[in-house]
XYZ file of C-alpha atoms in Angstrom:
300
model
C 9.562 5.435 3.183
C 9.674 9.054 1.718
C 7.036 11.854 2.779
C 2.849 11.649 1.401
C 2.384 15.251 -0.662
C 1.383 17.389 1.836
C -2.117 18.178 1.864
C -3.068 15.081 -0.560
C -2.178 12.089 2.059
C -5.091 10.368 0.604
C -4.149 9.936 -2.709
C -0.814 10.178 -2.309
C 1.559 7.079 -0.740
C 4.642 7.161 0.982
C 7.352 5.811 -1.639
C 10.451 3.884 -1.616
C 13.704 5.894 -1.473
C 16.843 4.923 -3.398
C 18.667 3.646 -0.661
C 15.822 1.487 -0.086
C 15.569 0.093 -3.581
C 19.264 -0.566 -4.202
C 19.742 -2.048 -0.381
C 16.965 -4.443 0.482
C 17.178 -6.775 3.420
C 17.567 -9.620 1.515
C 20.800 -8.586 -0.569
C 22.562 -7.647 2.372
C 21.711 -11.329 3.606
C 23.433 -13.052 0.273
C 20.298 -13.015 -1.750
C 20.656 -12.846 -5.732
C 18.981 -9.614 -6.482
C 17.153 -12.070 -9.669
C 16.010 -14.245 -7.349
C 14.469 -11.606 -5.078
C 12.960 -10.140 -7.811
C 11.529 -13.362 -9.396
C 10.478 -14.567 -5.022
C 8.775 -11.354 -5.193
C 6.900 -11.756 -8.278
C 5.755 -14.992 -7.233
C 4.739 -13.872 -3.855
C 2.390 -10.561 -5.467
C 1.016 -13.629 -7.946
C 0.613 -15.882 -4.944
C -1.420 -12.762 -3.344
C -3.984 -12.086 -6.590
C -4.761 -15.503 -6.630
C -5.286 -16.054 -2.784
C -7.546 -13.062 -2.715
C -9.699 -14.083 -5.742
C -10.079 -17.317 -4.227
C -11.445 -15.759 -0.885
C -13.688 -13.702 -2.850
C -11.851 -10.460 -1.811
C -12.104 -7.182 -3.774
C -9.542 -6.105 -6.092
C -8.697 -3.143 -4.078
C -8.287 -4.942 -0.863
C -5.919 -7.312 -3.340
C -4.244 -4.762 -4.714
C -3.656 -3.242 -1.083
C -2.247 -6.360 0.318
C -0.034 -6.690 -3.033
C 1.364 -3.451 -2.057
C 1.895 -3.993 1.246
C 3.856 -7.766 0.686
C 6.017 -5.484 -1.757
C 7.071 -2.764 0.333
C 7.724 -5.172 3.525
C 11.129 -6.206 1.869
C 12.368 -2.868 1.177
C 15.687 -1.393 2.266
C 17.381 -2.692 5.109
C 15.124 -1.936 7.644
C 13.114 -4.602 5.521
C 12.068 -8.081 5.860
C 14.529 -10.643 4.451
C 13.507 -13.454 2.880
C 16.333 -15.900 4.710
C 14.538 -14.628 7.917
C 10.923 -15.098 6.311
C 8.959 -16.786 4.332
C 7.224 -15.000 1.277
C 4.241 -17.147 1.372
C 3.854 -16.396 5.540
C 4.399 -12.228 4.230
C 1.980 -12.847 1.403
C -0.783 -14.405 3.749
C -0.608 -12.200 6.525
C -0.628 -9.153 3.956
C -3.678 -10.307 2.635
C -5.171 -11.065 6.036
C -4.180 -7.691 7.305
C -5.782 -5.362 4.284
C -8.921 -7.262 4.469
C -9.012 -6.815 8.363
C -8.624 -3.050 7.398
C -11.154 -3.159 5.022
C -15.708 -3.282 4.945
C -14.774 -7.720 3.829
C -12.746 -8.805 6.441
C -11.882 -13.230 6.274
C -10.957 -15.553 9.227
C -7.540 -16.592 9.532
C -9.326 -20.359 8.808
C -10.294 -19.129 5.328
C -6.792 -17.366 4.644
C -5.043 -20.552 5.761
C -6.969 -22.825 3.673
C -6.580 -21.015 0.544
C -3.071 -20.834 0.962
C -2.722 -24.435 1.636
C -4.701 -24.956 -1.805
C -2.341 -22.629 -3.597
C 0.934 -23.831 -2.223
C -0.352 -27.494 -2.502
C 2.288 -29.266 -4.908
C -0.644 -31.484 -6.043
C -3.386 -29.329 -6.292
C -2.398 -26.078 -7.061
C -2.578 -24.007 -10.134
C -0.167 -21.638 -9.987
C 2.748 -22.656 -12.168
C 5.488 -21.668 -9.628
C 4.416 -24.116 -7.479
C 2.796 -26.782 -9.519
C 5.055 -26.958 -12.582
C 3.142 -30.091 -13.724
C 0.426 -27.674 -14.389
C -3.251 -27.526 -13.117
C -4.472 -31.350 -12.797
C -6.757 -32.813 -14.875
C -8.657 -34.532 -12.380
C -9.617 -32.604 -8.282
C -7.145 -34.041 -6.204
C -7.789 -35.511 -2.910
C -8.747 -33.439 -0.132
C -6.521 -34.733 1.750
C -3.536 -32.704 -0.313
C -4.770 -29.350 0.802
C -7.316 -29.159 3.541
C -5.746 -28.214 6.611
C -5.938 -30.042 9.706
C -7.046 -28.966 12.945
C -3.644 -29.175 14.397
C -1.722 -27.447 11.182
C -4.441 -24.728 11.488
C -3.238 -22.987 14.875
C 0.048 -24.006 13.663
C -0.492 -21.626 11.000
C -2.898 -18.908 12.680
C -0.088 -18.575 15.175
C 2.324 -18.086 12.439
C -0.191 -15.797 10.455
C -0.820 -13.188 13.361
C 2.988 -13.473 13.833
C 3.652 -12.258 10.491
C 0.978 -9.908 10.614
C 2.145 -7.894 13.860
C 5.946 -8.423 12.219
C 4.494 -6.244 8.654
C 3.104 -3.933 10.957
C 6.075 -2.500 13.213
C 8.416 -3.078 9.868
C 6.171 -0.776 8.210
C 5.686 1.814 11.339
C 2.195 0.748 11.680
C 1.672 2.832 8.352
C -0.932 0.878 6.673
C -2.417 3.595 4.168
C -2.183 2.772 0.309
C -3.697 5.091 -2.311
C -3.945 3.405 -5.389
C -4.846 4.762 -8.866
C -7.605 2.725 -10.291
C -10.364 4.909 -9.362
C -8.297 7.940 -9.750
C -7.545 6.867 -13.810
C -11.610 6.321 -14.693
C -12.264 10.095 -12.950
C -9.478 11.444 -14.934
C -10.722 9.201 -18.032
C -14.067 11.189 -17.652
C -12.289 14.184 -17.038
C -10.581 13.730 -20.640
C -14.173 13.277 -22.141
C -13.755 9.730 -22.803
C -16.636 7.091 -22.479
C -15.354 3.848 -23.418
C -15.845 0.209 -21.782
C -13.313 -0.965 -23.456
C -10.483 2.204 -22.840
C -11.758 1.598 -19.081
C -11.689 -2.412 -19.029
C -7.993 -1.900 -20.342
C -6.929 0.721 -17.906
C -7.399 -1.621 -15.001
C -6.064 -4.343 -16.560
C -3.044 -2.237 -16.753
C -2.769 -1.282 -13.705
C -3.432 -4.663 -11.781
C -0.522 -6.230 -14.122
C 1.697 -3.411 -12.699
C 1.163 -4.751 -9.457
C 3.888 -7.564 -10.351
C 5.720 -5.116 -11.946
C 9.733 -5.809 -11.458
C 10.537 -1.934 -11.059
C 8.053 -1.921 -8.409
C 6.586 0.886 -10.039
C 3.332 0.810 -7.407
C 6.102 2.298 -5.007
C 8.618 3.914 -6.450
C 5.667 6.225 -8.172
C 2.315 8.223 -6.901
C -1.295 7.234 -8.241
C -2.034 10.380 -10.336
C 0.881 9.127 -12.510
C 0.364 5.334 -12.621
C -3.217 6.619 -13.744
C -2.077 8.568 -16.367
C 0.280 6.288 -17.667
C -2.352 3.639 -17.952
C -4.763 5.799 -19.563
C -1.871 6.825 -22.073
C -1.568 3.052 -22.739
C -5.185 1.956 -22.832
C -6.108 4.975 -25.646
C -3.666 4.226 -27.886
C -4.097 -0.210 -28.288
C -7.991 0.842 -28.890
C -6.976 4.199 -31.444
C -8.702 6.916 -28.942
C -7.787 10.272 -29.832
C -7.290 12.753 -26.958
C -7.016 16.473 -26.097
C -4.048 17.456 -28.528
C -0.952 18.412 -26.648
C 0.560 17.317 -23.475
C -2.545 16.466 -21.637
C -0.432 14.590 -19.176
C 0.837 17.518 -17.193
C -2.856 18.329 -16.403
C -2.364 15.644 -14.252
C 1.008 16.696 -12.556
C 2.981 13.732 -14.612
C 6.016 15.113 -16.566
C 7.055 13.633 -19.857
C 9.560 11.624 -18.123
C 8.109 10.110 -15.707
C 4.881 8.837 -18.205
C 7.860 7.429 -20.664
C 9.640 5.343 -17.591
C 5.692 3.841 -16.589
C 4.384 3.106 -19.908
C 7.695 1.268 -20.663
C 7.343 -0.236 -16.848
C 3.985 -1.049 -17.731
C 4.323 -2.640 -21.412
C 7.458 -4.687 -20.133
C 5.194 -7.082 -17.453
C 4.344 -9.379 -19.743
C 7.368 -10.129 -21.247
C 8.893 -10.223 -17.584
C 6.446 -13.138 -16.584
C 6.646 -15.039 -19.631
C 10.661 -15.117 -19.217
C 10.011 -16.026 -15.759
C 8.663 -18.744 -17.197
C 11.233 -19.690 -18.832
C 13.641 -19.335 -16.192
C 11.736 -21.291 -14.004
C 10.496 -24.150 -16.793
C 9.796 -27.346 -14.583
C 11.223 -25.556 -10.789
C 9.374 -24.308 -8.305
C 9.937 -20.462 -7.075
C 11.334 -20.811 -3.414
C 8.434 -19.313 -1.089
C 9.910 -20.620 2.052
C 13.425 -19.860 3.731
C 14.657 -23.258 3.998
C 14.049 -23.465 -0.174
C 15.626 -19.849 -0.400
C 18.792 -21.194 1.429
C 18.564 -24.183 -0.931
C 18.494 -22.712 -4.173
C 21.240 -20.231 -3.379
C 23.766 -23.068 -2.306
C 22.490 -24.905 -5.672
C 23.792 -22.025 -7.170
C 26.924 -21.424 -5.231
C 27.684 -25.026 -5.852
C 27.057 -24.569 -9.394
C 29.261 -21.656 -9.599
C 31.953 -23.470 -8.277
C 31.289 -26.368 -10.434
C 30.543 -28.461 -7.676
């Protein structure tokens, strides 16, 4: 990962280089760069949910989001036919809120991951393409047992010491939702709804598929959002280009407001791509799916 700003380490993250982007782990290993993409969506979804089911703030979410995402890049990285993303995505989550003032028990990560990855009982569409039931499952579908529970904390902490030394131990993530309500103020602006739309904004860009959270620095993830949010609710601001007050170029605001606007359409393709399949989470369904489509290829 690239140098912090000097002098501004924290607000400032250490971002992905090219080489890092274009050569992940996982491509080098045979993996479609679509079906990393649409794994890693799935795995930053798989993270939200987890964390609003164990009650977790959204910047300890948002943290752990960032982390799963930058474990796979470059090939230094994490591959996915080495690991699995739901494994990454749990021991992420585990390891922020460690870091954090709400720190969870590996029993409590465990069992909300065996909710969410329960073909029966979970909501999530990537792994329950039936949709949410209409009637609680049985228990039995998705409470752990005592036996698949130090299964699993074994593999957790495994994982979790894994992110670490991929990452250098470098834990830090600045991210720009505080940041974009200060400069909001700073702009004269005192609107719920301008500020319930920035952070909408910016926790969609979490599942961003340009990875915008790090490729590009808070201060202009913030601004972009705040560009966004005025204009859907008709908010005038400061004439002129307000945006370099901020140390954003006009560049660099059009590539994340486009980033930005294009999530939505991203996931609802996804979708469609995926319309009655599962998203492989696992390396054994990884493996599977890319011989489905070898075999395909070949007509097979």
């Amino acid at each position: 990962m690239a140098h912090r700003i000097a002098g501004l380490k924290h607000i400032s993250n250490a971002l992905a280089t090219p080489d890092q982007l274009s050569n992940s782990s996982s491509s080098i290993d045979g993996v479609p760069s679509e079906l990393e993409t649409s794994i890693r969506c799935a795995g930053a979804q798989l993270t939200q949910d987890a964390g609003v089911l164990l009650y977790l703030s959204q910047d300890i979410i948002a943290q752990a989001v960032v982390i799963f995402t930058r474990f796979w890049l470059g090939a230094d990285g994490g591959s996915l036919r080495i690991y699995s993303a739901k494994d990454v995505s749990a021991a992420a989550l585990y390891l922020s809120a460690k870091l954090s003032f709400q720190p969870t028990s590996p029993r409590s990560v465990l069992n909300a991951y065996n909710f969410l990855l329960s073909p029966q009982a979970s909501p999530l569409w990537f792994v329950n393409p039936q949709g949410t039931p209409s009637q609680p499952p049985a228990t039995d579908y998705y409470i752990l047992s005592e036996g698949s529970y130090q299964a699993g904390r074994l593999v957790l902490l495994r994982i979790e010491s894994v992110i670490l030394r991929t990452l250098g131990f470098d834990t830090h993530v600045a991210l720009p939702h505080t940041i974009a309500l200060t400069y909001l103020q700073t702009l004269g602006v005192n609107n719920s709804e301008v500020s319930r739309r920035i952070l909408e904004h910016l926790n969609a860009a979490l599942l961003s598929p340009q990875l915008i959270y790090v490729t590009h620095q808070p201060n202009a993830l913030a601004v972009a959002a705040i560009y966004l949010a005025t204009r859907e609710n008709g908010v005038k601001l400061v004439d002129g280009e307000w945006w370099e007050v901020f140390d954003v170029d006009r560049e660099e605001l059009g590539f994340l407001v486009v980033g930005m606007q294009s999530t939505e359409g991203f996931l609802r393709k996804e979708k469609e791509t995926w319309k009655g399949r599962t998203i492989p989470l696992v390396t054994e369904e990884v493996d599977a799916e890319i011989e489905r489509r070898r075999m395909m290829e070949e007509g097979e």
